[in-house]
XYZ file of C-alpha atoms in Angstrom:
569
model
C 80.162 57.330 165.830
C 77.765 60.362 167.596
C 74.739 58.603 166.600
C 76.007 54.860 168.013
C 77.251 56.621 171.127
C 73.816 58.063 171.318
C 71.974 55.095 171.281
C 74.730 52.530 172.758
C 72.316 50.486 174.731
C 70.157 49.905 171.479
C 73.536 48.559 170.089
C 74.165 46.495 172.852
C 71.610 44.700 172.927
C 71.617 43.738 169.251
C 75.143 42.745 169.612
C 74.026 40.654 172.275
C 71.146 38.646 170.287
C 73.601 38.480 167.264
C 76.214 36.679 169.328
C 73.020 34.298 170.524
C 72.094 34.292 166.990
C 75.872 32.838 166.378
C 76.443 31.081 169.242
C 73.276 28.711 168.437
C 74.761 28.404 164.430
C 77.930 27.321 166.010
C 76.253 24.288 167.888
C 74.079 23.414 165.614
C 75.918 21.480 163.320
C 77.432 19.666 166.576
C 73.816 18.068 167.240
C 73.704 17.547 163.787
C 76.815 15.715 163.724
C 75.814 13.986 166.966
C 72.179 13.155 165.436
C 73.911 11.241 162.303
C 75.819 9.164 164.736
C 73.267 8.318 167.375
C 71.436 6.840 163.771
C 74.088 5.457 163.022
C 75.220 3.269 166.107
C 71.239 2.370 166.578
C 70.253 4.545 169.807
C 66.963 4.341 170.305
C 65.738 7.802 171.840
C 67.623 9.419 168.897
C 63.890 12.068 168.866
C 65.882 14.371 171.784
C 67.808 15.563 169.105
C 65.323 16.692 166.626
C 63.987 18.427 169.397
C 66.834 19.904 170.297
C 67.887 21.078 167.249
C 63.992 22.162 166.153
C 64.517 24.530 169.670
C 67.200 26.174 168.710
C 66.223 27.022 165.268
C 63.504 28.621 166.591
C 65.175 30.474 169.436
C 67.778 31.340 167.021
C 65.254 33.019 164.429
C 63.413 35.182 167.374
C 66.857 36.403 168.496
C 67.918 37.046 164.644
C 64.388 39.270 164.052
C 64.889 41.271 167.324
C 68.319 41.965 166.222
C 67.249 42.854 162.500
C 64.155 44.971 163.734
C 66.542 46.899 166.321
C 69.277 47.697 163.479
C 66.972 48.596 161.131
C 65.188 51.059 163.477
C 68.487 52.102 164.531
C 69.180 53.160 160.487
C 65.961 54.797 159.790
C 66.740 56.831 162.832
C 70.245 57.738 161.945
C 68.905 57.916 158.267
C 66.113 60.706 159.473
C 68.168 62.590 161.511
C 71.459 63.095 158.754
C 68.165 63.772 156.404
C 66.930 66.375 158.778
C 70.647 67.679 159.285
C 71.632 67.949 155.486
C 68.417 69.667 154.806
C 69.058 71.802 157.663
C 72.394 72.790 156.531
C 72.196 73.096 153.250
C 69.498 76.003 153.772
C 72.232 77.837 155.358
C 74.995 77.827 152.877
C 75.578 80.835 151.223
C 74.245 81.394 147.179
C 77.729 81.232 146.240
C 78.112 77.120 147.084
C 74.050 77.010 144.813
C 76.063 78.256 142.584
C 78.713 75.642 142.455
C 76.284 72.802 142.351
C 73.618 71.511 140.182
C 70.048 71.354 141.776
C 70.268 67.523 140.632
C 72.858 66.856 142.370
C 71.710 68.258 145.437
C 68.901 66.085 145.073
C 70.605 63.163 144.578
C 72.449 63.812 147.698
C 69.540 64.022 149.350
C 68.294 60.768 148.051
C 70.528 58.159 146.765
C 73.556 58.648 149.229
C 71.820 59.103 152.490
C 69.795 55.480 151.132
C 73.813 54.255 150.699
C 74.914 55.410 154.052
C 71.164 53.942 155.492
C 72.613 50.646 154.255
C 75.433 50.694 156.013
C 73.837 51.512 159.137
C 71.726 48.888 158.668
C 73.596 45.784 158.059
C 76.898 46.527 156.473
C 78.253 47.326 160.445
C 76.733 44.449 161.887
C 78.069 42.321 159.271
C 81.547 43.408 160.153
C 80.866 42.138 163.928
C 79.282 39.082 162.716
C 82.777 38.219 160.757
C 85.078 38.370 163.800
C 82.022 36.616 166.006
C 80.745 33.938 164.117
C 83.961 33.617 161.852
C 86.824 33.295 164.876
C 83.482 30.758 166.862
C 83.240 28.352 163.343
C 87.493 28.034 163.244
C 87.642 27.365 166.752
C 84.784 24.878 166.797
C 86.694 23.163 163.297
C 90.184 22.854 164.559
C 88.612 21.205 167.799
C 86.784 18.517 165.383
C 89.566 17.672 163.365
C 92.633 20.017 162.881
C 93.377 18.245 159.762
C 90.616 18.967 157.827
C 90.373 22.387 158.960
C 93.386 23.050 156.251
C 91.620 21.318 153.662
C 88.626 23.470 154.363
C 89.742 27.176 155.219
C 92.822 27.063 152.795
C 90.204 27.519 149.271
C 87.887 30.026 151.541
C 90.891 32.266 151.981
C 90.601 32.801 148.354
C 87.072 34.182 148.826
C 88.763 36.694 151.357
C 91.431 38.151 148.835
C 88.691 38.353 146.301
C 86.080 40.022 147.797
C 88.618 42.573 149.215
C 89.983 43.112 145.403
C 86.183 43.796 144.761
C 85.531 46.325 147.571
C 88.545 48.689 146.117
C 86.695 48.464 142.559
C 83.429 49.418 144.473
C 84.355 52.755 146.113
C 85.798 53.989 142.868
C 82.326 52.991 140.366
C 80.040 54.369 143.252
C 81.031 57.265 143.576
C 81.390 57.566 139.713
C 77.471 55.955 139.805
C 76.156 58.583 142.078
C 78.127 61.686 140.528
C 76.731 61.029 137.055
C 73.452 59.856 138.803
C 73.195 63.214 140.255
C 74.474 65.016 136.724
C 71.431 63.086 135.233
C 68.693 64.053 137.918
C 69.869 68.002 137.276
C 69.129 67.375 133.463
C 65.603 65.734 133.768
C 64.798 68.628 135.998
C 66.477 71.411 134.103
C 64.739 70.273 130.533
C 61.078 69.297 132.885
C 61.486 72.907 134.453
C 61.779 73.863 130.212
C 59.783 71.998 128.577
C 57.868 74.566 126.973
C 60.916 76.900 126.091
C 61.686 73.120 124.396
C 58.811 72.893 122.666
C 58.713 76.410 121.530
C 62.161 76.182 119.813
C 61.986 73.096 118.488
C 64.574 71.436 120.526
C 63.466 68.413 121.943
C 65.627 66.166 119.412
C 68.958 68.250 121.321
C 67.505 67.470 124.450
C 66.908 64.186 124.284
C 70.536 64.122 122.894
C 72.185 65.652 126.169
C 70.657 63.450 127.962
C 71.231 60.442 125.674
C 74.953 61.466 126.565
C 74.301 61.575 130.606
C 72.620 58.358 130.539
C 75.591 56.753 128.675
C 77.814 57.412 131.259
C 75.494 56.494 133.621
C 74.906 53.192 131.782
C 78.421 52.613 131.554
C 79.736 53.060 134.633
C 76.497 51.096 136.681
C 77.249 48.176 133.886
C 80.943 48.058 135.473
C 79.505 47.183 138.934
C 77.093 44.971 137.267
C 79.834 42.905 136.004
C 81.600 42.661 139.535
C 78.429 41.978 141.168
C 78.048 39.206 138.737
C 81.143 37.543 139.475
C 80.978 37.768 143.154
C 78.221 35.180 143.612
C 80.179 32.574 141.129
C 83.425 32.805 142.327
C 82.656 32.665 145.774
C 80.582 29.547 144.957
C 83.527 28.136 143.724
C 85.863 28.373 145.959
C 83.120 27.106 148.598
C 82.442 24.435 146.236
C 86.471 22.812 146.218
C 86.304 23.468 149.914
C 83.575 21.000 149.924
C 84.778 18.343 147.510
C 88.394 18.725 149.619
C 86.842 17.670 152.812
C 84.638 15.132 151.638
C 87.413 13.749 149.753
C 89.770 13.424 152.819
C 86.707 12.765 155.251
C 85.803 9.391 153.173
C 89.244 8.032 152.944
C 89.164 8.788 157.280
C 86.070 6.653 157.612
C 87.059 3.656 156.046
C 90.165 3.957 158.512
C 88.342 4.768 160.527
C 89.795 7.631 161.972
C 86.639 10.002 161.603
C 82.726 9.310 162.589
C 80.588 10.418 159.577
C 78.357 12.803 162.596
C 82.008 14.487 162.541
C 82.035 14.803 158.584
C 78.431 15.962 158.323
C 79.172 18.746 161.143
C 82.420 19.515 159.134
C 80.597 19.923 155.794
C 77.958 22.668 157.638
C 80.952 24.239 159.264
C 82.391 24.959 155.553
C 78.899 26.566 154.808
C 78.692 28.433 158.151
C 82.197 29.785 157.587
C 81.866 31.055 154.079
C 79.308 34.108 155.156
C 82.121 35.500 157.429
C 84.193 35.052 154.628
C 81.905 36.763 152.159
C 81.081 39.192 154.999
C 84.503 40.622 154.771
C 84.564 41.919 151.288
C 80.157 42.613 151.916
C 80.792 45.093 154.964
C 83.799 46.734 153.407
C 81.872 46.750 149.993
C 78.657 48.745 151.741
C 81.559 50.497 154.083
C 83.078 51.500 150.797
C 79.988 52.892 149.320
C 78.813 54.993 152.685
C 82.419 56.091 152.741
C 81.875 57.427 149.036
C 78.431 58.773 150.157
C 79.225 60.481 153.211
C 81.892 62.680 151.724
C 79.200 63.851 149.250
C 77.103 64.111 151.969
C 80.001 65.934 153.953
C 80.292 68.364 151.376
C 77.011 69.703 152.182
C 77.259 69.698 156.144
C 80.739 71.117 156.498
C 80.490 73.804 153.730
C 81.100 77.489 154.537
C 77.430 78.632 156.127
C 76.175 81.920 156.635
C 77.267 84.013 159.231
C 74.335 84.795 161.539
C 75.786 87.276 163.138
C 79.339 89.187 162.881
C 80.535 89.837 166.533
C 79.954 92.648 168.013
C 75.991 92.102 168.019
C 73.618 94.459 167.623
C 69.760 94.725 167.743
C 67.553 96.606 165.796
C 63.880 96.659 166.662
C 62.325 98.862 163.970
C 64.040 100.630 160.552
C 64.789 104.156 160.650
C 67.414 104.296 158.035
C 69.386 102.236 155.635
C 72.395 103.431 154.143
C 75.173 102.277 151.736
C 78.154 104.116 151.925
C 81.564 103.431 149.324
C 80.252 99.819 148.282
C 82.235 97.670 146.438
C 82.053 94.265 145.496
C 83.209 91.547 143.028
C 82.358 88.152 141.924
C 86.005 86.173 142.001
C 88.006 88.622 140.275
C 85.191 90.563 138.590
C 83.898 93.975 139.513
C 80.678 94.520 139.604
C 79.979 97.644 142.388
C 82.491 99.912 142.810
C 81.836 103.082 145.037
C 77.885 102.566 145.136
C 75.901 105.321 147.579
C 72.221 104.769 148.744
C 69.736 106.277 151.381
C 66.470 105.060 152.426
C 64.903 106.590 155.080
C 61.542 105.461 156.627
C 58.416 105.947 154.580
C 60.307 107.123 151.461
C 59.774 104.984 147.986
C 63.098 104.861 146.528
C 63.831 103.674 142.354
C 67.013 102.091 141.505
C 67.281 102.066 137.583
C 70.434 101.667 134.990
C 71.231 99.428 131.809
C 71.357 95.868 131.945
C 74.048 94.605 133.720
C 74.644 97.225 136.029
C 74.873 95.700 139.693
C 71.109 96.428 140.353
C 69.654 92.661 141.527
C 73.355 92.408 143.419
C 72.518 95.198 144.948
C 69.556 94.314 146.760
C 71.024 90.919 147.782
C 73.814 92.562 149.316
C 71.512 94.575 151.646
C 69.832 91.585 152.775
C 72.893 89.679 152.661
C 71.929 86.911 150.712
C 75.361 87.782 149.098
C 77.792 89.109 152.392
C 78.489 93.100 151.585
C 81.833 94.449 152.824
C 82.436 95.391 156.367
C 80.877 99.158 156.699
C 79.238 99.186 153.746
C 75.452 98.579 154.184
C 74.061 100.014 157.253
C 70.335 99.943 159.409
C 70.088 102.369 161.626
C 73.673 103.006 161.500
C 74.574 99.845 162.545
C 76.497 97.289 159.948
C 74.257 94.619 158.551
C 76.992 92.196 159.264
C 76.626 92.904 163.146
C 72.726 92.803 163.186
C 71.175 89.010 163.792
C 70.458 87.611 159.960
C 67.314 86.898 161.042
C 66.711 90.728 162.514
C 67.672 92.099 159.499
C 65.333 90.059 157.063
C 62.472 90.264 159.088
C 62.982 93.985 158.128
C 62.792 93.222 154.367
C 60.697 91.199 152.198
C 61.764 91.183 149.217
C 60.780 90.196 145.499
C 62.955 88.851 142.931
C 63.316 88.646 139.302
C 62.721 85.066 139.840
C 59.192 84.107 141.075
C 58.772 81.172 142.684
C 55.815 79.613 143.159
C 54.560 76.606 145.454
C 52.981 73.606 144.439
C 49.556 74.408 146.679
C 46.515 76.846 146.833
C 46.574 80.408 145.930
C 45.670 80.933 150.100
C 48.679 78.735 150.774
C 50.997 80.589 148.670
C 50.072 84.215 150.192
C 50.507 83.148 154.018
C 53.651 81.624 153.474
C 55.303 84.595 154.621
C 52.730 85.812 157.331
C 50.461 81.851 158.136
C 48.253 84.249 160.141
C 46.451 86.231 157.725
C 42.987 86.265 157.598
C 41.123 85.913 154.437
C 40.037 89.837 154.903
C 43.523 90.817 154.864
C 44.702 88.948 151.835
C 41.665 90.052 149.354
C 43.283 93.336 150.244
C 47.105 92.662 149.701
C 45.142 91.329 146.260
C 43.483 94.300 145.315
C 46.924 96.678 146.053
C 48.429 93.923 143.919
C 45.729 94.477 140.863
C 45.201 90.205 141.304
C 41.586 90.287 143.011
C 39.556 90.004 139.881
C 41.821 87.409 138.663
C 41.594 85.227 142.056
C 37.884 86.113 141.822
C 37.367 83.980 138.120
C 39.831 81.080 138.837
C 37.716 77.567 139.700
C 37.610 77.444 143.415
C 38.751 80.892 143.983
C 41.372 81.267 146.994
C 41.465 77.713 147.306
C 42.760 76.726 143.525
C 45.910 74.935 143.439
C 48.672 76.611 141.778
C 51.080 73.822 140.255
C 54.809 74.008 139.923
C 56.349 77.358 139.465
C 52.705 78.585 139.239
C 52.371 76.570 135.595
C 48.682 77.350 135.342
C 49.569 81.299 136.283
C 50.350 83.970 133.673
C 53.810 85.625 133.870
C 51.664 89.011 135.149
C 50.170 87.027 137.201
C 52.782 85.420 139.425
C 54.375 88.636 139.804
C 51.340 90.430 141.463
C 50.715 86.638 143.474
C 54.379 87.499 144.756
C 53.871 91.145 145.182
C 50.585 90.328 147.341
C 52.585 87.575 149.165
C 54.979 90.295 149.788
C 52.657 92.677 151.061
C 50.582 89.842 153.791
C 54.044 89.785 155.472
C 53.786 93.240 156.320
C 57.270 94.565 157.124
C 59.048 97.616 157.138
C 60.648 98.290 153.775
C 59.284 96.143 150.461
C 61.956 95.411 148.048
C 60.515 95.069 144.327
C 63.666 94.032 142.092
C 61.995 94.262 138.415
C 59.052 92.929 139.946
C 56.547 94.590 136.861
C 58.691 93.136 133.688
C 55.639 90.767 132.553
C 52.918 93.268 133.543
C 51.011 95.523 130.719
C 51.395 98.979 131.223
C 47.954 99.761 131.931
C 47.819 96.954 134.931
C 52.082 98.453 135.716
C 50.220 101.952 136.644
C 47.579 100.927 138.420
C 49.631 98.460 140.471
C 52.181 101.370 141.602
C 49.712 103.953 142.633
C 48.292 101.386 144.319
C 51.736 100.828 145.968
C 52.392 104.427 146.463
C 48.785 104.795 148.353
C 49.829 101.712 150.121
C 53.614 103.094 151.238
C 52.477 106.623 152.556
C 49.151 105.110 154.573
C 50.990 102.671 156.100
C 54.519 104.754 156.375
C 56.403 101.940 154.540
C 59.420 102.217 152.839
C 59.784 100.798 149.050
C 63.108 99.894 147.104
C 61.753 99.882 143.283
C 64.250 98.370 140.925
C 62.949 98.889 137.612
C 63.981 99.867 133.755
C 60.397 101.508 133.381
C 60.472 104.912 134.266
C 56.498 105.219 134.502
C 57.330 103.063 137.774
C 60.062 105.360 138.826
C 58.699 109.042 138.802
C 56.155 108.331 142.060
C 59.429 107.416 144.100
C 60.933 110.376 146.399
C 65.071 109.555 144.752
C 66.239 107.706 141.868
C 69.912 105.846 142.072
C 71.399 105.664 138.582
C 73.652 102.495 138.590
C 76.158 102.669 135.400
C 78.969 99.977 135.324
C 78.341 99.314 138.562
C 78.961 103.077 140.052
C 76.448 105.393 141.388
C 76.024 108.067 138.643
C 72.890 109.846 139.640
C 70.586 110.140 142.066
C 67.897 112.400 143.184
C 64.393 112.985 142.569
C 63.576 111.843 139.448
C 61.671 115.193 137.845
C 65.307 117.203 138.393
C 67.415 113.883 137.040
C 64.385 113.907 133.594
C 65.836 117.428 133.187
C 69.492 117.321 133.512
C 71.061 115.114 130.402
C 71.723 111.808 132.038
C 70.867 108.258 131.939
C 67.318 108.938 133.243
C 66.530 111.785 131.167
C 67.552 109.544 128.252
C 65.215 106.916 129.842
C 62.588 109.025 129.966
C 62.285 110.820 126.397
C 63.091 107.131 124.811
C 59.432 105.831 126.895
C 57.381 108.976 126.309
C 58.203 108.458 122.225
C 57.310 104.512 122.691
C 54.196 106.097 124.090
C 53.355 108.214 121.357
C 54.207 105.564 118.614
C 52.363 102.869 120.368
C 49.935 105.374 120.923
């Protein structure tokens, strides 16, 4: 109702032309009528009303495109702007409602509803005006004809009525059905797409194919129920038009040879049973596509009004540069499991800092919790002595750029995908973020160089290589502090030294800070502290040539890497 209050006067004026568009349908079978008996008694300048009634027609179908053309503008609008909303809002929800939806569905969401809700806008609303317009015009015009026929005529299209509004319930209920399993289906095709080589490498396309033999079932099944309603609409309402028909012709005959009734009157009477049945249909058509945007739009709805993330926890507080970051007594759980419990962590400005433990441990949590991708506990994670949750969101991450165990990708050119987090960059500037990142040479012997496009999830990249593509990417954005969680898992360890001295050289020249999460400890011993995570606690910490010596997790770390070494020699 926002969007029509918006844009009332657009609205107005196509309700105006549609009531032209009606009033003219409502008069034309009167000339009609009048034609067949000025032929009828003989007249002789019976022309004026072909004239007439060739006018109209015309007049009728440039008010009926101006109305169209306005409503349909009118839904694209409305149909960009809830795109551009949904979008909007969905890239503020928090990773725990990702979590409790399929990216398929999303998608579908996206796509198939807001085309639902489109259709609405478009000509299911107007269709419910054009019912009370042209339908309450065509009775009164009938009953002033001949009241007597009227009955014979309206009483079989009230049957159209009750069925098309026993159709609409049945609609809502397979639509919604429709688009949930459409959306189940969309997730699969991208989930096994996105896999398709993990497929291939197992052996598992026949059990593929087979889960989504199973979603496309249902999917089959439940569209095939609407198909069989949609099929009987057209047929039924035919019907019942068709006795409405054969009743007043019936009755209309036997009143011209008493001559009661003028055959103009019958021939108007017999258009007004045709003009009537669309208001009719229109009934169970606008509640039908109002049933269908209703079943979209809470979908839809699910999106806009979910929890979002909490820009900023009142009081306020600005922080123009990092000096510190601190987490003091952190715990946190994922519904009713623990994962941190009493976690302790300093970084101070310029220091490299590893966070290591077993698998498991709270590490990748961690870092989203200082960024608050997840939301830490009140006092728990601090900059500059001021809690995260009362520093601007977008303060804080401008602080951080951070790498995660997932690398993403974009589907465009190597340049493309190192500005996207600083669009400024010069070409100087990001042949050196490649050569901290160990990545020039590689850039250097793709095809066109800087300018090769990357596809999907960097699909013609090496697993080394997208990490050091998002390390460089990391590095162009130039912040404070550079957050690497497991960022060197796919590299060799050759390329893994060279890429953090290069690091190191990087942090101290330019006095950045670095947050290394990583199980290697050849990665570790350059860093200033090491934070032992075990079961979620903070079990040691300190430089990491005192923890090698004392008889923890590190130490154990350590003399289980050096002996790889020497085996592997």
């Amino acid at each position: 109702m926002r969007f029509v209050k918006e844009h009332v006067w657009f609205y107005v004026i196509a309700l105006g032309l549609l009531i032209g568009v009606d009033a003219v349908q409502v008069y034309l079978p009167l000339i009609l009528g009048d034609f067949v008996n000025a032929v009828t008694a003989l007249e002789s300048n019976v022309a004026r009303y072909a004239y007439i009634y060739l006018a109209l027609v015309v007049c009728m179908t440039l008010m009926r495109y101006a109305y169209r053309y306005i409503l349909q503008r009118m839904a694209l609008v409305f149909d960009y702007d809830l795109r551009k909303k949904t979008f909007s809002e969905l890239l503020k929800v928090p990773n725990e409602f990702l979590y409790d939806y399929d990216i398929g569905d999303l998608m579908s969401r996206l796509t198939n509803d807001l085309h639902a809700i489109r259709q609405f806008m478009q000509m299911g609303l107007i269709s419910l005006i054009d019912v009370l317009v042209l339908g309450v015009s065509t009775i009164v015009m009938m009953l002033l004809l001949d009241r007597m026929l009227f009955w014979y005529a309206v009483v079989p299209l009230i049957g159209v009525t009750i069925f098309t509004i026993f159709f609409s319930r049945y609609i809502f209920v397979f639509f919604k059905k429709i688009q949930d399993t459409f959306g189940s289906l969309t997730e699969r095709v991208q989930e096994f797409l996105t896999n398709i080589r993990v497929l291939r490498a197992f052996g598992k396309g026949h059990k593929a194919i087979g889960i989504f033999e199973s979603v496309n079932a249902d999917y089959y099944k439940y569209y095939l129920r609407e198909v069989r309603l949609d099929a009987l609409f057209g047929p039924i309402t035919g019907l019942f038009a068709g006795i409405s028909t054969l009743l007043v012709i019936w009755v209309g005959i036997r009143e011209l040879q008493t001559g009661r009734l003028e055959l103009g009157t019958l021939v108007s009477y017999v258009n007004y049973i045709g003009l009537l049945l669309w208001p009719m249909m229109a009934i169970g058509f606008g509640l039908s596509n109002l049933q269908r945007a209703n079943a979209s739009m809470k979908r839809i709805e699910d999106i806009i009004l979910a929890p979002k993330e909490v820009p900023c926890f009142e009081p306020c507080h600005h922080v123009d540069k990092f000096e510190k970051l601190e987490v003091k007594n952190l715990h946190f759980s994922y519904g009713d499991r623990k994962v941190l419990e009493n976690v302790h962590l300093e970084v101070n400005a310029g220091e490299l800092i590893g966070i290591a433990g077993p698998i498991g441990s709270g590490k990748s949590t961690l870092t989203k919790l200082l960024i608050r991708v997840l939301e830490p506990p009140e006092n728990t994670v601090f900059v500059n002595g001021v809690d995260v949750r009362h520093i601007p969101l977008k303060e804080l991450r401008s602080l951080v750029t951070y790498v995660p165990q997932s690398i993403y990708l974009f589907s465009m050119t190597v340049r493309d995908n190192l500005k996207f987090g600083n669009p400024l960059a010069t070409d100087e500037q990001i042949w050196e973020a490649l050569e901290v990142a160990c990545l020039a040479e590689d850039i250097r012997l793709l095809p066109q160089g800087l300018d090769t496009l990357i596809g999907e999830r960097g699909l013609t990249l090496s697993g080394g290589q997208k990490q050091r593509m998002a390390i460089a990417r990391a590095l162009l954005a130039d912040r404070p502090v550079l957050m690497l969680d497991d960022a060197f898992s796919a590299l060799d360890t050759v390329t893994e030294e060279q890429l953090v001295k290069n690091l190191v050289d990087y942090a101290r020249l330019n006095n950045k800070s670095v947050i290394l999460v990583s199980h290697r400890i050849s990665a570790l011993l350059p860093t200033d502290r090491v934070y032992v995570l075990i079961s979620g606690s903070t079990k040691e910490f300190g430089p990491p040539a005192e923890l090698i010596k004392q008889q923890g997790y590190l130490a154990h770390l350590y003399r289980i890497q050096v002996l790889e070494g020497l085996v592997h020699g």
